[in-house]
mmCIF file of C-alpha atoms and ligand atoms in Angstrom:
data_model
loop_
_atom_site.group_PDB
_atom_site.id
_atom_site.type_symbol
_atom_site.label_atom_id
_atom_site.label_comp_id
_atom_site.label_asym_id
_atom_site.label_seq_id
_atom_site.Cartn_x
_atom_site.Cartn_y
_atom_site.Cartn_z
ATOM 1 C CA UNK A 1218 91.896 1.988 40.622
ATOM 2 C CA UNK A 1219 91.549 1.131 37.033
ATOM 3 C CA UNK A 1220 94.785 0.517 35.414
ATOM 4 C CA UNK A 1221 95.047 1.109 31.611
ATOM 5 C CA UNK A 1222 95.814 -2.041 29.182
ATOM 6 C CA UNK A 1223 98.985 -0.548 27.861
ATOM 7 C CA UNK A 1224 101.297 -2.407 25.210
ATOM 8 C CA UNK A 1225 104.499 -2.552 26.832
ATOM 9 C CA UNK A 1226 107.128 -2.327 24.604
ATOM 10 C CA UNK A 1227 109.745 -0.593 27.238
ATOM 11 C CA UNK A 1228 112.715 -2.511 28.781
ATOM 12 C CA UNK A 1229 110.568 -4.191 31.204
ATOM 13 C CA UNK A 1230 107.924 -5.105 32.637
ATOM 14 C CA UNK A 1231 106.699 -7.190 29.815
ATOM 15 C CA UNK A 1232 103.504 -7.721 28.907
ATOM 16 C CA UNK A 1233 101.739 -10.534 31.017
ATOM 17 C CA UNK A 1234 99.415 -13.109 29.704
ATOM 18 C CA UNK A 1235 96.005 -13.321 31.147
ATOM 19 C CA UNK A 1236 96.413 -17.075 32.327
ATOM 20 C CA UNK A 1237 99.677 -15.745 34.646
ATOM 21 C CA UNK A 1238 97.005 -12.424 36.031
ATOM 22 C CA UNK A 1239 94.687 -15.811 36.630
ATOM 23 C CA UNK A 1240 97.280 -17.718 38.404
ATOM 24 C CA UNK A 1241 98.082 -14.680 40.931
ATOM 25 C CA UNK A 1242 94.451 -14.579 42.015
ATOM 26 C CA UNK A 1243 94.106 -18.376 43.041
ATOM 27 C CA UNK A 1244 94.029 -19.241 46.946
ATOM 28 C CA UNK A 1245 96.607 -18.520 49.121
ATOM 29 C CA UNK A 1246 98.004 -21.366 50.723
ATOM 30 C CA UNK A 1247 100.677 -21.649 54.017
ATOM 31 C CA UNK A 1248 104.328 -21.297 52.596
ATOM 32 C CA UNK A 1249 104.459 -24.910 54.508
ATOM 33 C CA UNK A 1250 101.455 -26.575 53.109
ATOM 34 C CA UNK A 1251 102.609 -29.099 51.276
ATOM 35 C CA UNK A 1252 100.791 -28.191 47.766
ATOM 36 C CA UNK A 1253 102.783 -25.114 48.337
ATOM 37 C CA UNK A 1254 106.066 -27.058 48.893
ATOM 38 C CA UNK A 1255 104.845 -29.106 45.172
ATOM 39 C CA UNK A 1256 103.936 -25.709 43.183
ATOM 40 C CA UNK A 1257 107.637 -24.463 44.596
ATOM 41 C CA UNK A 1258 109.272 -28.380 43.890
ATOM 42 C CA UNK A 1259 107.697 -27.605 39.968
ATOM 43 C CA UNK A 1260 108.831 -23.782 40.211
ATOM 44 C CA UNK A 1261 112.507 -24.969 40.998
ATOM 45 C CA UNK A 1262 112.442 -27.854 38.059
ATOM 46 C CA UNK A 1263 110.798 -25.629 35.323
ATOM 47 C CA UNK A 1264 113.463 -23.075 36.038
ATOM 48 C CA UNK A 1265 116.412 -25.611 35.777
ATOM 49 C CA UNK A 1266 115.248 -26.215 31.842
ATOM 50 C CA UNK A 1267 114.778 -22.886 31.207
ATOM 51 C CA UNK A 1268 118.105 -21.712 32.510
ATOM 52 C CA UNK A 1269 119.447 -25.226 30.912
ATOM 53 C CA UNK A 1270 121.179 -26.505 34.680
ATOM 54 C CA UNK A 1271 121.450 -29.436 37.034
ATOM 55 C CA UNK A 1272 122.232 -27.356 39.526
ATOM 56 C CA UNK A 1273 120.083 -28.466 42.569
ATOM 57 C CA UNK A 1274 120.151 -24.802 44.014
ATOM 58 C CA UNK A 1275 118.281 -23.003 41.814
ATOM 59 C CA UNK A 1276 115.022 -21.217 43.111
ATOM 60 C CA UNK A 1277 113.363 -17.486 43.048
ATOM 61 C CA UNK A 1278 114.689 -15.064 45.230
ATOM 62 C CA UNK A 1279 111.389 -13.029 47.082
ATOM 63 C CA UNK A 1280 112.656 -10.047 45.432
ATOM 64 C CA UNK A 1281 113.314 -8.418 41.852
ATOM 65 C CA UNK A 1282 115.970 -8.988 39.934
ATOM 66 C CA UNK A 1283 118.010 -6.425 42.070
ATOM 67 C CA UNK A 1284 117.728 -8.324 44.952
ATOM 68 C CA UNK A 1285 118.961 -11.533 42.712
ATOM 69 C CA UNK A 1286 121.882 -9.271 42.301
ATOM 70 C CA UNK A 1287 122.711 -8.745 45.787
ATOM 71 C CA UNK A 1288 121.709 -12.419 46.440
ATOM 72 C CA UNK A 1289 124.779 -13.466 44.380
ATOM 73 C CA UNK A 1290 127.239 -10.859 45.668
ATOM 74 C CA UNK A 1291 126.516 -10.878 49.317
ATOM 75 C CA UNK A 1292 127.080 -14.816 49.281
ATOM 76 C CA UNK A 1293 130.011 -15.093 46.757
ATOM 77 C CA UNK A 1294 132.049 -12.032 48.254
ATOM 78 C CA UNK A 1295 133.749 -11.963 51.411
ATOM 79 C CA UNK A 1296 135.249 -8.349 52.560
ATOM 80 C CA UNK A 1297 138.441 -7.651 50.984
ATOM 81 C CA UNK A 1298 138.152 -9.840 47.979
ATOM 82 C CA UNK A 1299 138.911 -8.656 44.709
ATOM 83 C CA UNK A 1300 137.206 -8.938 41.855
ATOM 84 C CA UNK A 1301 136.602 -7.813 38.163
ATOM 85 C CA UNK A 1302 133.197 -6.369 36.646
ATOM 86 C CA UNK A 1303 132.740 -5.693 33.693
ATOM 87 C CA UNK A 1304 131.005 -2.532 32.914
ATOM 88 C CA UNK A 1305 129.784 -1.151 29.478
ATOM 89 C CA UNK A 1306 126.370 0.693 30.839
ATOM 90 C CA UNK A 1307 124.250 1.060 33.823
ATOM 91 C CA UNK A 1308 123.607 -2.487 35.016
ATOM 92 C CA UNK A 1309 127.811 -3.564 35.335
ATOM 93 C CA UNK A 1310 127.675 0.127 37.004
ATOM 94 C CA UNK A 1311 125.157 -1.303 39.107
ATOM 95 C CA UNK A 1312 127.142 -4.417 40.147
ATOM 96 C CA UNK A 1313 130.097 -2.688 40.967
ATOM 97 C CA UNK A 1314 128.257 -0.190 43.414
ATOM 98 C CA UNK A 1315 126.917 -3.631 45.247
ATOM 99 C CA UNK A 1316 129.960 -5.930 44.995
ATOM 100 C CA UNK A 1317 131.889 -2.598 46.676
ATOM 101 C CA UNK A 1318 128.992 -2.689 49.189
ATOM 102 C CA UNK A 1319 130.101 -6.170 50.206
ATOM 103 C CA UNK A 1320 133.851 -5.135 50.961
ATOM 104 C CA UNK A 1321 135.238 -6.485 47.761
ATOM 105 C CA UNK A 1322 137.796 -4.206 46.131
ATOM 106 C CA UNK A 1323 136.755 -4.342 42.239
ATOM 107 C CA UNK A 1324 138.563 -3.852 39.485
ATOM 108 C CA UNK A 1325 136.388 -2.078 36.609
ATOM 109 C CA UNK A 1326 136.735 -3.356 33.494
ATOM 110 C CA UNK A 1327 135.228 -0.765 30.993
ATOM 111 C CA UNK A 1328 134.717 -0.024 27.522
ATOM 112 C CA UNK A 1329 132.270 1.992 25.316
ATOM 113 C CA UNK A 1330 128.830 2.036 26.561
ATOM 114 C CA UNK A 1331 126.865 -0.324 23.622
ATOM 115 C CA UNK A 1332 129.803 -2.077 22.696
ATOM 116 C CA UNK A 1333 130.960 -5.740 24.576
ATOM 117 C CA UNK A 1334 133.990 -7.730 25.982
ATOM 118 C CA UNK A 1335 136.071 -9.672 23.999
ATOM 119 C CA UNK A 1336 138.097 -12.773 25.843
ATOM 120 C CA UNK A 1337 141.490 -10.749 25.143
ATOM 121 C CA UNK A 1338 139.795 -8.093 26.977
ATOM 122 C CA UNK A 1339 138.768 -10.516 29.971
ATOM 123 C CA UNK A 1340 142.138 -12.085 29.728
ATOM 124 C CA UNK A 1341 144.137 -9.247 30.005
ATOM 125 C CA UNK A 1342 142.000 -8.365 33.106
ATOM 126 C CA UNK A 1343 142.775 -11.317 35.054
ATOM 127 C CA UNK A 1344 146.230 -10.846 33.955
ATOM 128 C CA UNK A 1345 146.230 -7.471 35.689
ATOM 129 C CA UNK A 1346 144.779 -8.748 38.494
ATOM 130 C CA UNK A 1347 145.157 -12.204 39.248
ATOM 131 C CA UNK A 1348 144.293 -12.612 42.773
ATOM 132 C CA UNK A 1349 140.181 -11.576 41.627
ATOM 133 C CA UNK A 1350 137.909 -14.129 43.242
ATOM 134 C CA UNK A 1351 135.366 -13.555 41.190
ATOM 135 C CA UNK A 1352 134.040 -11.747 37.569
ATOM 136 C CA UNK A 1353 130.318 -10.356 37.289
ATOM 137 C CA UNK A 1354 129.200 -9.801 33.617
ATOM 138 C CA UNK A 1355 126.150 -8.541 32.184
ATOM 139 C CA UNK A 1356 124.775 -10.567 29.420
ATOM 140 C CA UNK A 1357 121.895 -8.656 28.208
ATOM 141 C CA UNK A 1358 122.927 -5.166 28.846
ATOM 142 C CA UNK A 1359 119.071 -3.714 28.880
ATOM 143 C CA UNK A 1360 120.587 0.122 29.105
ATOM 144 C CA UNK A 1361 122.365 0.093 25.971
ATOM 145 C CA UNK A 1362 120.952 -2.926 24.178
ATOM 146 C CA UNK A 1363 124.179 -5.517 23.920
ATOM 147 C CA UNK A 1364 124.468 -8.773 23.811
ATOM 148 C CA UNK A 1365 127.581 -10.473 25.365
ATOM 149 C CA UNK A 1366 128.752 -13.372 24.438
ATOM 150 C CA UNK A 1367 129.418 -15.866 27.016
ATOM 151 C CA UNK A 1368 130.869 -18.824 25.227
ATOM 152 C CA UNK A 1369 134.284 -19.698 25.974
ATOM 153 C CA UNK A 1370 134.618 -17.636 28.795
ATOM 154 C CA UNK A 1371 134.520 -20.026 32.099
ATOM 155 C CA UNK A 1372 138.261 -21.269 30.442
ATOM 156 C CA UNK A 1373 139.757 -18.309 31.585
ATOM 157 C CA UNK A 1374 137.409 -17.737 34.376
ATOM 158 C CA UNK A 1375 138.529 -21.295 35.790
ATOM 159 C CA UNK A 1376 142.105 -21.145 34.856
ATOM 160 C CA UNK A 1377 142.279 -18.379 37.585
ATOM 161 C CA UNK A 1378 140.816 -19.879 39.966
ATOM 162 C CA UNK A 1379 137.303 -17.448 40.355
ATOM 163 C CA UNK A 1380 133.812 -17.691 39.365
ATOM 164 C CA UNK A 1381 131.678 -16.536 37.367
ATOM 165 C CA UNK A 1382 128.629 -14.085 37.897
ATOM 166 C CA UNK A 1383 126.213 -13.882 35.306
ATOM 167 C CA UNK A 1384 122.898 -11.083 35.239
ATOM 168 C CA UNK A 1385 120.553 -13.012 32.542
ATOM 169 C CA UNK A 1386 117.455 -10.178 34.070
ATOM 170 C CA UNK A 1387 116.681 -9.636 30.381
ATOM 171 C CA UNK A 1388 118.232 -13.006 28.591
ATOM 172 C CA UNK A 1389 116.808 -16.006 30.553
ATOM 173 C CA UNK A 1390 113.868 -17.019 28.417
ATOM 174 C CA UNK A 1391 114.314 -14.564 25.340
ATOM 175 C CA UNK A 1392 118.009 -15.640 24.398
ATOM 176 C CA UNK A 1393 120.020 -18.740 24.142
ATOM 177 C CA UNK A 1394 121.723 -19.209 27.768
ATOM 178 C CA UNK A 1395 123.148 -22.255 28.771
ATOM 179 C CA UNK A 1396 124.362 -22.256 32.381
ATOM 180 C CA UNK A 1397 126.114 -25.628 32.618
ATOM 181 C CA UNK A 1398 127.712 -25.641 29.046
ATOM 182 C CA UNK A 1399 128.870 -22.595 29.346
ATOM 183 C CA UNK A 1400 130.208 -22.624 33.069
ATOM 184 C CA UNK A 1401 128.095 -20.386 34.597
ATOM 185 C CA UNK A 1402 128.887 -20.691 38.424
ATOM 186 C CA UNK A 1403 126.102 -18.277 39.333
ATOM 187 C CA UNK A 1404 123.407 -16.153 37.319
ATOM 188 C CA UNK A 1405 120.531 -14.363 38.515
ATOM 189 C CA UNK A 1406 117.163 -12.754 35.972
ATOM 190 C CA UNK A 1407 114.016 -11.431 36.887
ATOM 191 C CA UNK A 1408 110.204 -12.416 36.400
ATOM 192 C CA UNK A 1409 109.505 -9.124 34.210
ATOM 193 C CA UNK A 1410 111.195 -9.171 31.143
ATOM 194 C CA UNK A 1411 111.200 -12.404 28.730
ATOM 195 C CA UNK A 1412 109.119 -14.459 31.301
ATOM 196 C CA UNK A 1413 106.505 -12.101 31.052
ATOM 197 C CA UNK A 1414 105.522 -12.498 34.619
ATOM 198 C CA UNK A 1415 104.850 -9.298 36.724
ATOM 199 C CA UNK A 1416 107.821 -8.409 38.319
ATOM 200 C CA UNK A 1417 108.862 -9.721 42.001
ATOM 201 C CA UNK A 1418 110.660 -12.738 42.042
ATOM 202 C CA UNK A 1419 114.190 -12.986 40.812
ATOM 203 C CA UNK A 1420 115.193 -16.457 39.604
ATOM 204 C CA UNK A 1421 119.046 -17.432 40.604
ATOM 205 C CA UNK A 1422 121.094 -20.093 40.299
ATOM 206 C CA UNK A 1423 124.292 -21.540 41.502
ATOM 207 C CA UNK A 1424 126.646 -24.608 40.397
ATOM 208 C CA UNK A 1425 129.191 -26.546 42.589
ATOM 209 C CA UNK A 1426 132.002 -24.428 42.416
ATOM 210 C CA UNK A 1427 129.680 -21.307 43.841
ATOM 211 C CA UNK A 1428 128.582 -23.819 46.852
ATOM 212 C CA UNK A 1429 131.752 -24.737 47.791
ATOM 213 C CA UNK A 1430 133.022 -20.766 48.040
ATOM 214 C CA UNK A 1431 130.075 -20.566 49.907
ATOM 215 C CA UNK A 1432 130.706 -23.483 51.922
ATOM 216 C CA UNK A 1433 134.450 -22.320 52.737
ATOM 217 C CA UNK A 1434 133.133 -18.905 54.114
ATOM 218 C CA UNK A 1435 135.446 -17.369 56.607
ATOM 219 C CA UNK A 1436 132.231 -14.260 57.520
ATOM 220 C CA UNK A 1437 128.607 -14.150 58.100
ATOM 221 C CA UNK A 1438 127.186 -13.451 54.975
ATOM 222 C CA UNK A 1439 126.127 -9.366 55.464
ATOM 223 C CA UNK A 1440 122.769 -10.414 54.301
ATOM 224 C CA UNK A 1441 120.174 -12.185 56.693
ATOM 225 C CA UNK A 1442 117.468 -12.143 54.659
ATOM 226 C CA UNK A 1443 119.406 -13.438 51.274
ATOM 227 C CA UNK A 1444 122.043 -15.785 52.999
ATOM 228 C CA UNK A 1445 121.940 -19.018 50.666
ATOM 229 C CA UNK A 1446 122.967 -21.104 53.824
ATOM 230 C CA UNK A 1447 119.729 -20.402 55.423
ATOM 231 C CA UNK A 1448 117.539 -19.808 52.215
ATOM 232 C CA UNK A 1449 118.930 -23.325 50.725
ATOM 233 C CA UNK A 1450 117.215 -25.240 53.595
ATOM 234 C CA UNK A 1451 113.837 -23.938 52.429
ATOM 235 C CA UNK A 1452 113.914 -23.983 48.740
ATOM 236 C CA UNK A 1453 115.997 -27.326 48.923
ATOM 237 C CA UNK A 1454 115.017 -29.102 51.842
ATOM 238 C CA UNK A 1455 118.427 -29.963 52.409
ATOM 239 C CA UNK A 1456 119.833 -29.647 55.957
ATOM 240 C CA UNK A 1457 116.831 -31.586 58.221
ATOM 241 C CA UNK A 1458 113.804 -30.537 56.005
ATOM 242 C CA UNK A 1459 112.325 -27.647 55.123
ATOM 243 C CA UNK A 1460 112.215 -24.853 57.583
ATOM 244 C CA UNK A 1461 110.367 -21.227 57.806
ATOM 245 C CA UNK A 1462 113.261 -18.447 57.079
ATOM 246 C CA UNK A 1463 110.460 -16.065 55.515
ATOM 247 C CA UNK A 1464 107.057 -15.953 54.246
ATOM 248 C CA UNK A 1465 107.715 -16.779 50.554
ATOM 249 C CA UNK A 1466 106.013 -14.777 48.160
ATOM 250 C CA UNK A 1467 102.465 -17.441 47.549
ATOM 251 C CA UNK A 1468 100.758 -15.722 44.360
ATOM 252 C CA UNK A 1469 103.977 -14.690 42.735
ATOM 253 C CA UNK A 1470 105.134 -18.236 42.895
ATOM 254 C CA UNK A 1471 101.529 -19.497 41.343
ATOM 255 C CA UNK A 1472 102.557 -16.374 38.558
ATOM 256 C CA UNK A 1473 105.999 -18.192 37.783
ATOM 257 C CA UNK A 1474 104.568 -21.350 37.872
ATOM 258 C CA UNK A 1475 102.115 -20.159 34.708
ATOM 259 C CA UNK A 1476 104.939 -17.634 33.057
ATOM 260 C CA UNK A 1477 107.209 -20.730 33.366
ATOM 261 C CA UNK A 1478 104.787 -23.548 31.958
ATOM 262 C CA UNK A 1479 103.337 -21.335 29.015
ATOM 263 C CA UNK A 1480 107.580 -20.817 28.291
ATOM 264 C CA UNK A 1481 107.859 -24.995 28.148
ATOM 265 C CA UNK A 1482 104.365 -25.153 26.340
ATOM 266 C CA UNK A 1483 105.971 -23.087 23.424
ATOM 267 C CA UNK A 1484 109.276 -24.596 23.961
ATOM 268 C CA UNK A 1485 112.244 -22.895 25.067
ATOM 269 C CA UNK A 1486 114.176 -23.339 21.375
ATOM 270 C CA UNK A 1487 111.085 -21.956 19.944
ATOM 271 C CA UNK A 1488 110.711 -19.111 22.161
ATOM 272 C CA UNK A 1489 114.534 -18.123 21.318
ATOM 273 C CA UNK A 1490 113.653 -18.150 17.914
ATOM 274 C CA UNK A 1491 110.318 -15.897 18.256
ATOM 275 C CA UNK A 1492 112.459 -13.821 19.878
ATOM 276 C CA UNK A 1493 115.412 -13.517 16.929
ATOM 277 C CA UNK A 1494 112.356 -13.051 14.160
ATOM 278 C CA UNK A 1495 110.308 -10.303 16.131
ATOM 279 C CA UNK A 1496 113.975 -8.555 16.380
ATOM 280 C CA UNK A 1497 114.649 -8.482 12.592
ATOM 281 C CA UNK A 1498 111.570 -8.002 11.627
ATOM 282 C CA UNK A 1499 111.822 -4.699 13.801
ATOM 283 C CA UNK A 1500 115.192 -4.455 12.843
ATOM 284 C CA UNK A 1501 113.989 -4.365 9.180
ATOM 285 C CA UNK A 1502 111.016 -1.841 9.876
ATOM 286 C CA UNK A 1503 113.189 0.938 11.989
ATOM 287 C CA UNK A 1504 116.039 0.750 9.151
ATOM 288 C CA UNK A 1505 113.004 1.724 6.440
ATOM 289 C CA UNK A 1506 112.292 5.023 8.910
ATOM 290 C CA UNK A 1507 115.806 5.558 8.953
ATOM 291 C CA UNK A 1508 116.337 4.658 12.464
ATOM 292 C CA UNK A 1509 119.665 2.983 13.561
ATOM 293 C CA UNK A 1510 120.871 0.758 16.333
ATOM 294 C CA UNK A 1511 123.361 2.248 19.092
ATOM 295 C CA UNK A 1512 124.779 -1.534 19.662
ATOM 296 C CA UNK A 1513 126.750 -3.215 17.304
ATOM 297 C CA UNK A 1514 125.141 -6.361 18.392
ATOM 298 C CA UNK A 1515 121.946 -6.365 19.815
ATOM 299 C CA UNK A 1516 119.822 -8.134 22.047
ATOM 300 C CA UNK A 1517 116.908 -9.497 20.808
ATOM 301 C CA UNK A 1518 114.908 -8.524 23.408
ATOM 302 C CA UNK A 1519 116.044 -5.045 23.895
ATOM 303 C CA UNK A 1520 116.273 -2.609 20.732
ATOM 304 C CA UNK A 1521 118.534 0.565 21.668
ATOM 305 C CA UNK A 1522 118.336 3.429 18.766
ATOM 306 C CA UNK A 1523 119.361 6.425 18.298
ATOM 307 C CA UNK A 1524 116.903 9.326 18.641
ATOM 308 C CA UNK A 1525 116.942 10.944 14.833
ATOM 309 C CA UNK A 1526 117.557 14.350 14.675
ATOM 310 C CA UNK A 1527 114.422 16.762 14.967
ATOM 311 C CA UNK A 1528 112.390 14.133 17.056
ATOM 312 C CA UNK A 1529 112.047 15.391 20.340
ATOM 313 C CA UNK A 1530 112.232 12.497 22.743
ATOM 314 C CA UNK A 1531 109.694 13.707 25.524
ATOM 315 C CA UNK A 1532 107.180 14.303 22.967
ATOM 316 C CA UNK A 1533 107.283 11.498 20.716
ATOM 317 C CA UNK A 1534 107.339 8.812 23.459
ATOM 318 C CA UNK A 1535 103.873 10.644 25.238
ATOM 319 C CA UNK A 1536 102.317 10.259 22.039
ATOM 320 C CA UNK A 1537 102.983 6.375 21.702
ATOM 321 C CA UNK A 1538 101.822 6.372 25.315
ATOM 322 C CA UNK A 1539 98.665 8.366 24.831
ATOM 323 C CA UNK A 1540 97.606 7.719 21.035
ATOM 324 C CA UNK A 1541 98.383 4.236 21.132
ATOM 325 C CA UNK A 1542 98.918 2.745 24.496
ATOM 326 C CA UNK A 1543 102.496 1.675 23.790
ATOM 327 C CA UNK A 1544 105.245 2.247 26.022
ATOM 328 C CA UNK A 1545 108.912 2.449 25.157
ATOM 329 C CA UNK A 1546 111.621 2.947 27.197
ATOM 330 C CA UNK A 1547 114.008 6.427 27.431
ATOM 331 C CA UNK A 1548 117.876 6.575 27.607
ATOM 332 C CA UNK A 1549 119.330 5.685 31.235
ATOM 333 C CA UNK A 1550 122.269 7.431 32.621
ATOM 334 C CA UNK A 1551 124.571 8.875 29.538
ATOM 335 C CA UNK A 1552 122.209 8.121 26.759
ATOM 336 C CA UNK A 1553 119.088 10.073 28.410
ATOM 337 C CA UNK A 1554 117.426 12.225 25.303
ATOM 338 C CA UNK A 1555 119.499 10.334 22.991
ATOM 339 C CA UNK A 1556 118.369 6.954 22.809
ATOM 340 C CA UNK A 1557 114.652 5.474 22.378
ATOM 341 C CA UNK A 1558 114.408 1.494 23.797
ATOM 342 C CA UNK A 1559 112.254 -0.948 22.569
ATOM 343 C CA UNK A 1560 112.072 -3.972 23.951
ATOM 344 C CA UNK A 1561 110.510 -7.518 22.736
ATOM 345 C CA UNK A 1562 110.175 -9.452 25.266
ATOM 346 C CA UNK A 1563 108.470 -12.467 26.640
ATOM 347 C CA UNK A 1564 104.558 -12.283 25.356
ATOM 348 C CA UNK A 1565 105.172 -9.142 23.958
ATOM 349 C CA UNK A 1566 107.860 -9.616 21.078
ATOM 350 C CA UNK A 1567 104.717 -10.501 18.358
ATOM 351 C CA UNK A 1568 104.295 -9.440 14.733
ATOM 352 C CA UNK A 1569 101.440 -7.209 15.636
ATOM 353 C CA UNK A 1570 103.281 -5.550 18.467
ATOM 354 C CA UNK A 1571 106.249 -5.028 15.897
ATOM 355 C CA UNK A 1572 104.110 -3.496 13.160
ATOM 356 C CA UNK A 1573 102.334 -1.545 15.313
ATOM 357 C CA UNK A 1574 104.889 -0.004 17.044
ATOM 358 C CA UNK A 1575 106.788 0.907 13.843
ATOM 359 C CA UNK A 1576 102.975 2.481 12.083
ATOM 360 C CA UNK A 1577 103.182 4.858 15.190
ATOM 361 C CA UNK A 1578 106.606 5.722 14.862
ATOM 362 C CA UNK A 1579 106.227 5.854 11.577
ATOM 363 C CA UNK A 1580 103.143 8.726 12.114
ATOM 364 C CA UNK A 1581 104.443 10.408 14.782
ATOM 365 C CA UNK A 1582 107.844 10.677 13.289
ATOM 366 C CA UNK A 1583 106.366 11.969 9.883
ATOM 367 C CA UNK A 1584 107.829 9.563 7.788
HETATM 368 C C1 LIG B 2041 115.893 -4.924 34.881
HETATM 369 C C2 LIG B 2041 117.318 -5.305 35.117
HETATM 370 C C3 LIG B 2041 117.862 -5.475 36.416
HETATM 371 C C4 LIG B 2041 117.117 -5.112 37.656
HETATM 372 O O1 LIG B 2041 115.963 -5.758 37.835
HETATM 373 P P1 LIG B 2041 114.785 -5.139 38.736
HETATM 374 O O2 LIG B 2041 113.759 -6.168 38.561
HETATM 375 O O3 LIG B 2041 114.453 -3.796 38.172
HETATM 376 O O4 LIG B 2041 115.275 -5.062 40.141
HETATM 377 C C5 LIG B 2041 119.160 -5.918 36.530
HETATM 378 N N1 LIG B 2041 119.912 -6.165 35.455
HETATM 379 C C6 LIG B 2041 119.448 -5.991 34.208
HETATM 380 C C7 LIG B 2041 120.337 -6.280 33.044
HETATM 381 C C8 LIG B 2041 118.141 -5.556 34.003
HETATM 382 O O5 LIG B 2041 117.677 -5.387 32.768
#
């Protein structure tokens, strides 16, 4: 097995840094020992600054950031509950499909795929429907490349009554998020986008008002292997001390520990910022080839454009791959063959990663 060095430029995984490959190869110890129970204490606190929360349950899910999906549905949604999603692409598709799985009856609240929801939009919606429980929201929308902003939105959320769900998979770490100013009552990401970890763990989160729906639970929650009740007494050690529920993923939590500390090393404010630069510069460099965004506001981590007319899409992105190591990422669901995405994220979003991937495009594309 000799895996290729590739540049990955795609909408995840990220590129990871050498000292986070290091970290996963250091001794396995018990998930009891207590040097574990420190590494997974420091895990717990570094991912409280980056997600900008007091909340005391916050901890990584053994799983990717699907499962920190499911984590947050299963355990906020009891069967017959209503709630509103928001969907504009494949990931609010996504959480529909598993908030449905867990009984709830949702209401879909759609608009263009690449565009976002305005808080006349969400208002109306609760309007409509005000007995929903619950709204799930994707904030970096990694199919179509938008950014949604969150700000302002737990008012309305809390004047009903619900919560609100949050998927920060490609945001946490890349993008300003601020769980507790902006009432965030739960929010899941992943390790393999701007944390530039390899993916497996799925970093969640969830504030008082989430515990106490939890706490008021009328059902079992479907899940056994991601019921908070049970998973809190490990990560937390609340409820008479820490006890074995499953074998916690060892190395992958030494690999977050790393991603995470080389994220507070740079400093998350800094980080955001890398993050912004690397996108104009890009930004910039694609508008010179004549390439255009499909969002009207974009993530900075995630670059959706259009595929220009003559370049076929197969072709162009083998190239990248086999000229120059570089992977981007094709169009998911609707936009397949008609959007390229390039995403910036974590370790990768450099200058030289920008400037190289726009020289190739720039040769391949003949320009
Ligand atoms: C990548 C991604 C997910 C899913 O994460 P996996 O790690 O692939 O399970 C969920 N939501 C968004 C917005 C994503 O970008």
């Amino acid at each position: 097995m000799h895996p290729a060095e590739r540049i990955l430029l795609g909408p995840g995984p990220s590129p990871v840094p050498h000292r986070v490959l290091r970290a996963l190869s250091a001794p396995t110890l018990g998930h009891l020992d207590p040097q574990y129970l420190t590494i997974m204490d420091e895990v717990c606190e570094m991912l409280r600054k980056v997600f900008q929360t007091k909340n005391a349950l916050t901890f990584p899910v053994s799983g990717t950031g699907m499962a920190g999906m499911e984590c947050v549905a299963v355990n906020l949604i009891e069967p017959g509950d209503e709630v509103i999603v928001c969907v504009n692409g494949v990931f609010g598709t996504r959480m529909k499909d598993v908030m449905e799985r867990c009984g709830a009856t949702v209401h879909a609240l759609e608009t263009t795929w690449g565009d976002v929801f305005t808080l006349e939009q969400i208002s109306a919606a609760f309007a409509a429907h005000p007995k929903s429980k619950l709204i799930g929201i994707v904030h970096a929308e990694t199919s179509t490349g938008a950014h949604q902003p969150l700000e302002g939105l737990a008012a309305i959320v809390q004047a009903h009554g619900a919560l609100l769900a949050v998927d920060a998979v490609t945001s946490l770490g890349g993008h300003e998020l601020r769980v507790d100013d902006w009432g965030i009552d739960a929010i899941y990401s992943g390790t393999q986008k701007c944390l530039s970890c390899p993916p497996g763990l799925s970093p969640v989160s969830f504030g008082p008002r989430a515990l106490a729906r939890m706490d008021a639970r009328k059902t079992k929650v479907q899940s056994w292997y991601l019921d908070v009740s049970m998973l809190r007494k490990y990560y937390t050690g609340g409820g008479g001390g820490r006890v074995y529920h499953h074998t916690a993923p060892i190395n992958m939590t030494y690999a977050l520990h790393e991603a995470l500390t080389i994220v507070l090393e740079e400093g998350l404010e800094a980080r955001i910022a890398r993050h912004a630069a690397m996108h104009q510069r890009l930004r910039a460099g694609l508008e010179k080839l004549g390439l255009g965004y499909i969002p009207k506001r974009s993530l900075h981590s995630l670059n959706c454009i259009h595929i220009p007319a003559g370049a076929d899409d197969a072709t162009v992105r083998r190239r990248l791959l086999e000229e120059y190591g570089i992977e981007i990422g094709s169009g998911l669901g609707p936009m397949a063959g008609k959007a390229w995405r390039i995403g910036l994220m974590g370790h990768g979003s450099t200058v030289r990663n920008v400037d190289l991937v726009l020289a190739a495009l720039r040769t391949i594309l003949g320009r």
